[in-house]
Amino acid sequence: SQLAEENSWALSVHEGESVTVNCSYKTSITALQWYRQKSGKGPAQLILIRSNEREKRNGRLRATLDTSSQSSSLSITATRCEDTAVYFCATDTGNYKYVFGAGTRLKVIA
Amino acid sequence: DAGVTQTPRHEVAEKGQTIILKCEPVSGHNDLFWYRQTKIQGLELLSYFRSKSLMEDGGAFKDRFKAEMLNSSFSTLKIQPTEPKDSAVYLCASSPGNQDTQYFGPGTRLLVL
């Protein structure tokens, strides 16, 4: 069974709108990362948030972490067509290897 | 800086063949990972090396999958013998270590007929 999973399989928004992708996990973690994968490419890291952090920002991206509910969210503001991708959360349970969720497919429509 | 490189980018094999996929990690990275990616299962960890030592051999994948790291700048993943269910994208990633970011290569798309 997966230790990390995103809560929506697919989302679509219009360009300029904001969107949030959610992730839940099942065990205690030391860190959580958000990755984005565009078609034909490998995943690329967006944000790393450690267990003692509650929020992290990277430009138009904002990640939150709630260790009490074992959940995280990734918000994207002012979306662009190039944000179209699959978004993964990945959790580290302390042995430095990450477990990836199945991913949420985001489509940004012009 | 060069990122993670993987060769070949595409591979077609007949059932029962042996195939070898190659990966060159980012220079100076301590950790190297091999993953299999399919639409149904998502990203599954096959092998994990730390400073060239095998830390994780992928459990259920041990049977026909063997990853090696001959030196700090080169790794191979051998699948022997291939089966049609092995059709997937195989991704290699490297990391400086200690919870740091994983840098992924573009992947090798394998089709087994």
Short mmCIF file of C-alpha atoms in Angstrom, two decimals:
data_model
loop_
_atom_site.label_atom_id
_atom_site.label_comp_id
_atom_site.label_asym_id
_atom_site.label_seq_id
_atom_site.Cartn_x
_atom_site.Cartn_y
_atom_site.Cartn_z
CA SER A 1 0.00 0.00 0.00
CA GLN A 2 1.11 3.53 -0.63
CA LEU A 3 2.48 5.57 2.22
CA ALA A 4 1.71 8.82 0.44
CA GLU A 5 -1.18 9.66 -1.80
CA GLU A 6 -2.62 12.70 -3.50
CA ASN A 7 -6.32 13.15 -2.93
CA SER A 8 -7.44 13.93 -6.46
CA TRP A 9 -6.63 12.03 -9.62
CA ALA A 10 -7.13 14.98 -11.95
CA LEU A 11 -7.89 18.69 -11.83
CA SER A 12 -8.41 21.31 -14.46
CA VAL A 13 -8.41 25.09 -14.08
CA HIS A 14 -8.38 28.09 -16.35
CA GLU A 15 -5.22 30.10 -16.76
CA GLY A 16 -4.86 32.73 -14.05
CA GLU A 17 -6.89 30.81 -11.48
CA SER A 18 -5.46 29.28 -8.31
CA VAL A 19 -5.45 25.56 -7.57
CA THR A 20 -4.59 23.37 -4.62
CA VAL A 21 -3.40 19.78 -4.68
CA ASN A 22 -3.70 17.79 -1.47
CA CYS A 23 -1.68 14.87 -0.17
CA SER A 24 -2.19 12.57 2.79
CA TYR A 25 0.28 10.12 4.27
CA LYS A 26 0.09 7.28 6.74
CA THR A 27 3.26 7.23 8.84
CA SER A 28 5.43 9.65 10.75
CA ILE A 29 7.72 11.54 8.37
CA THR A 30 10.88 13.60 8.56
CA ALA A 31 10.27 15.50 5.33
CA LEU A 32 7.87 15.80 2.41
CA GLN A 33 8.63 16.96 -1.09
CA TRP A 34 6.43 18.09 -3.95
CA TYR A 35 7.49 17.19 -7.48
CA ARG A 36 6.15 18.07 -10.89
CA GLN A 37 6.46 15.89 -13.96
CA LYS A 38 5.83 17.20 -17.44
CA SER A 39 5.08 14.92 -20.33
CA GLY A 40 8.16 13.00 -21.49
CA LYS A 41 10.37 14.25 -18.65
CA GLY A 42 11.46 12.99 -15.25
CA PRO A 43 9.96 14.52 -12.09
CA ALA A 44 11.45 17.81 -10.90
CA GLN A 45 11.39 18.97 -7.31
CA LEU A 46 9.30 22.02 -6.47
CA ILE A 47 9.44 22.28 -2.69
CA LEU A 48 10.94 20.34 0.22
CA ILE A 49 9.24 20.88 3.59
CA ARG A 50 10.65 19.35 6.75
CA SER A 51 8.53 17.96 9.59
CA ASN A 52 9.27 20.97 11.82
CA GLU A 53 8.06 23.42 9.16
CA ARG A 54 4.46 24.40 8.55
CA GLU A 55 4.74 26.35 5.31
CA LYS A 56 7.22 26.87 2.48
CA ARG A 57 7.02 29.10 -0.55
CA ASN A 58 8.68 29.06 -3.95
CA GLY A 59 7.50 31.85 -6.21
CA ARG A 60 3.85 31.14 -7.12
CA LEU A 61 3.94 27.88 -5.15
CA ARG A 62 3.05 27.44 -1.50
CA ALA A 63 3.27 24.16 0.38
CA THR A 64 1.82 23.48 3.81
CA LEU A 65 2.40 20.59 6.16
CA ASP A 66 0.11 19.48 8.98
CA THR A 67 1.77 16.64 10.87
CA SER A 68 -1.21 16.21 13.21
CA SER A 69 -3.56 15.34 10.33
CA GLN A 70 -0.74 13.82 8.27
CA SER A 71 -1.51 15.96 5.28
CA SER A 72 0.11 18.47 2.98
CA SER A 73 -1.11 20.83 0.31
CA LEU A 74 0.48 22.52 -2.68
CA SER A 75 -1.14 25.70 -3.91
CA ILE A 76 -0.35 27.35 -7.22
CA THR A 77 -1.49 30.92 -7.79
CA ALA A 78 -1.90 32.66 -11.15
CA THR A 79 -1.66 29.37 -13.02
CA ARG A 80 -0.14 29.24 -16.50
CA CYS A 81 -0.50 26.71 -19.29
CA GLU A 82 3.04 25.54 -18.58
CA ASP A 83 1.91 24.41 -15.10
CA THR A 84 0.10 21.56 -16.84
CA ALA A 85 1.77 18.45 -15.42
CA VAL A 86 1.42 15.62 -12.91
CA TYR A 87 2.10 16.69 -9.32
CA PHE A 88 3.45 14.19 -6.79
CA CYS A 89 4.01 14.32 -3.09
CA ALA A 90 6.83 12.17 -1.73
CA THR A 91 7.48 11.33 1.91
CA ASP A 92 10.68 10.44 3.74
CA THR A 93 10.14 8.29 6.81
CA GLY A 94 13.70 8.79 8.02
CA ASN A 95 15.75 6.40 5.96
CA TYR A 96 16.43 8.94 3.20
CA LYS A 97 14.42 7.23 0.51
CA TYR A 98 11.19 8.79 -0.58
CA VAL A 99 7.84 7.11 -1.26
CA PHE A 100 5.87 8.77 -4.04
CA GLY A 101 2.12 9.11 -4.32
CA ALA A 102 0.28 8.22 -7.51
CA GLY A 103 0.14 11.85 -8.62
CA THR A 104 -2.52 14.41 -9.50
CA ARG A 105 -2.89 15.40 -13.15
CA LEU A 106 -3.36 19.14 -13.49
CA LYS A 107 -4.49 20.70 -16.74
CA VAL A 108 -4.40 24.47 -17.12
CA ILE A 109 -6.68 25.65 -19.89
CA ALA A 110 -5.91 28.83 -21.82
CA ASP B 1 26.10 21.44 -14.75
CA ALA B 2 25.13 18.15 -16.34
CA GLY B 3 22.01 16.57 -14.96
CA VAL B 4 21.26 12.88 -14.72
CA THR B 5 21.63 11.15 -18.07
CA GLN B 6 20.00 7.91 -19.08
CA THR B 7 20.53 5.74 -22.11
CA PRO B 8 18.90 4.54 -24.20
CA ARG B 9 15.81 6.78 -24.19
CA HIS B 10 13.73 4.06 -25.82
CA GLU B 11 14.16 0.29 -25.90
CA VAL B 12 12.12 -2.45 -27.53
CA ALA B 13 12.79 -6.02 -26.44
CA GLU B 14 11.37 -9.44 -27.18
CA LYS B 15 10.07 -11.46 -24.25
CA GLY B 16 12.94 -13.39 -22.66
CA GLN B 17 15.69 -11.01 -23.73
CA THR B 18 18.19 -9.39 -21.41
CA ILE B 19 18.32 -5.61 -21.45
CA ILE B 20 20.65 -3.21 -19.70
CA LEU B 21 19.71 0.36 -18.93
CA LYS B 22 22.36 2.92 -18.06
CA CYS B 23 22.49 5.95 -15.81
CA GLU B 24 25.06 8.63 -15.08
CA PRO B 25 24.22 10.57 -11.89
CA VAL B 26 25.01 14.18 -11.18
CA SER B 27 28.70 14.48 -10.34
CA GLY B 28 29.34 14.43 -6.60
CA HIS B 29 25.99 12.96 -5.59
CA ASN B 30 26.10 10.19 -2.98
CA ASP B 31 22.70 8.56 -3.53
CA LEU B 32 21.34 6.88 -6.63
CA PHE B 33 17.85 5.52 -7.16
CA TRP B 34 16.20 3.39 -9.83
CA TYR B 35 12.42 3.61 -10.20
CA ARG B 36 9.84 2.03 -12.45
CA GLN B 37 6.91 4.20 -13.49
CA THR B 38 3.60 2.93 -14.86
CA LYS B 39 0.19 4.54 -15.07
CA ILE B 40 -1.31 1.98 -12.73
CA GLN B 41 1.40 1.62 -10.06
CA GLY B 42 3.00 5.04 -10.29
CA LEU B 43 6.63 5.37 -9.18
CA GLU B 44 8.01 2.18 -7.60
CA LEU B 45 11.48 2.06 -6.07
CA LEU B 46 13.62 -0.69 -7.57
CA SER B 47 17.03 -0.01 -6.03
CA TYR B 48 18.77 2.53 -3.85
CA PHE B 49 22.53 3.04 -3.51
CA ARG B 50 24.34 5.16 -0.97
CA SER B 51 28.00 5.84 -1.73
CA LYS B 52 27.90 2.89 -4.16
CA SER B 53 26.59 0.47 -1.51
CA LEU B 54 23.25 -1.18 -2.21
CA MET B 55 20.82 -0.09 0.53
CA GLU B 56 17.55 -1.29 -0.99
CA ASP B 57 17.18 -4.02 -3.55
CA GLY B 58 13.49 -3.53 -4.31
CA GLY B 59 11.94 -6.53 -2.55
CA ALA B 60 9.54 -7.96 -5.11
CA PHE B 61 11.76 -6.79 -7.93
CA LYS B 62 14.80 -8.81 -6.83
CA ASP B 63 13.91 -11.75 -8.97
CA ARG B 64 14.73 -10.50 -12.47
CA PHE B 65 16.02 -6.99 -11.77
CA LYS B 66 19.61 -6.29 -10.81
CA ALA B 67 21.08 -2.84 -10.35
CA GLU B 68 24.78 -2.25 -10.03
CA MET B 69 26.92 0.77 -9.36
CA LEU B 70 30.36 0.03 -10.72
CA ASN B 71 31.71 3.43 -9.81
CA SER B 72 30.34 6.69 -8.44
CA SER B 73 29.55 8.00 -11.90
CA PHE B 74 27.80 5.05 -13.55
CA SER B 75 25.02 2.62 -12.77
CA THR B 76 23.21 -0.09 -14.72
CA LEU B 77 19.87 -1.81 -14.34
CA LYS B 78 19.68 -5.27 -15.86
CA ILE B 79 16.35 -6.97 -16.48
CA GLN B 80 16.74 -10.67 -17.21
CA PRO B 81 14.64 -12.21 -18.66
CA THR B 82 12.23 -9.50 -19.74
CA GLU B 83 8.48 -10.04 -19.66
CA PRO B 84 5.71 -7.94 -21.29
CA LYS B 85 4.64 -6.70 -17.84
CA ASP B 86 8.04 -4.97 -17.55
CA SER B 87 6.92 -2.42 -20.14
CA ALA B 88 7.24 0.90 -18.33
CA VAL B 89 9.38 3.99 -18.00
CA TYR B 90 12.53 3.39 -15.94
CA LEU B 91 13.78 6.47 -14.12
CA CYS B 92 17.14 7.05 -12.51
CA ALA B 93 17.62 9.77 -9.90
CA SER B 94 20.55 10.99 -7.85
CA SER B 95 20.76 13.04 -4.69
CA PRO B 96 23.47 14.67 -2.59
CA GLY B 97 21.98 12.67 0.30
CA ASN B 98 20.50 13.51 3.72
CA GLN B 99 16.92 14.20 2.66
CA ASP B 100 17.99 16.39 -0.22
CA THR B 101 16.26 16.75 -3.55
CA GLN B 102 16.32 13.88 -5.99
CA TYR B 103 17.32 14.88 -9.50
CA PHE B 104 15.69 12.68 -12.10
CA GLY B 105 16.88 11.72 -15.53
CA PRO B 106 14.50 11.77 -18.52
CA GLY B 107 13.86 8.03 -18.24
CA THR B 108 14.07 5.04 -20.55
CA ARG B 109 10.81 3.91 -22.09
CA LEU B 110 10.87 0.11 -22.36
CA LEU B 111 8.45 -1.91 -24.45
CA VAL B 112 8.58 -5.70 -24.16
CA LEU B 113 6.75 -7.59 -26.89
#
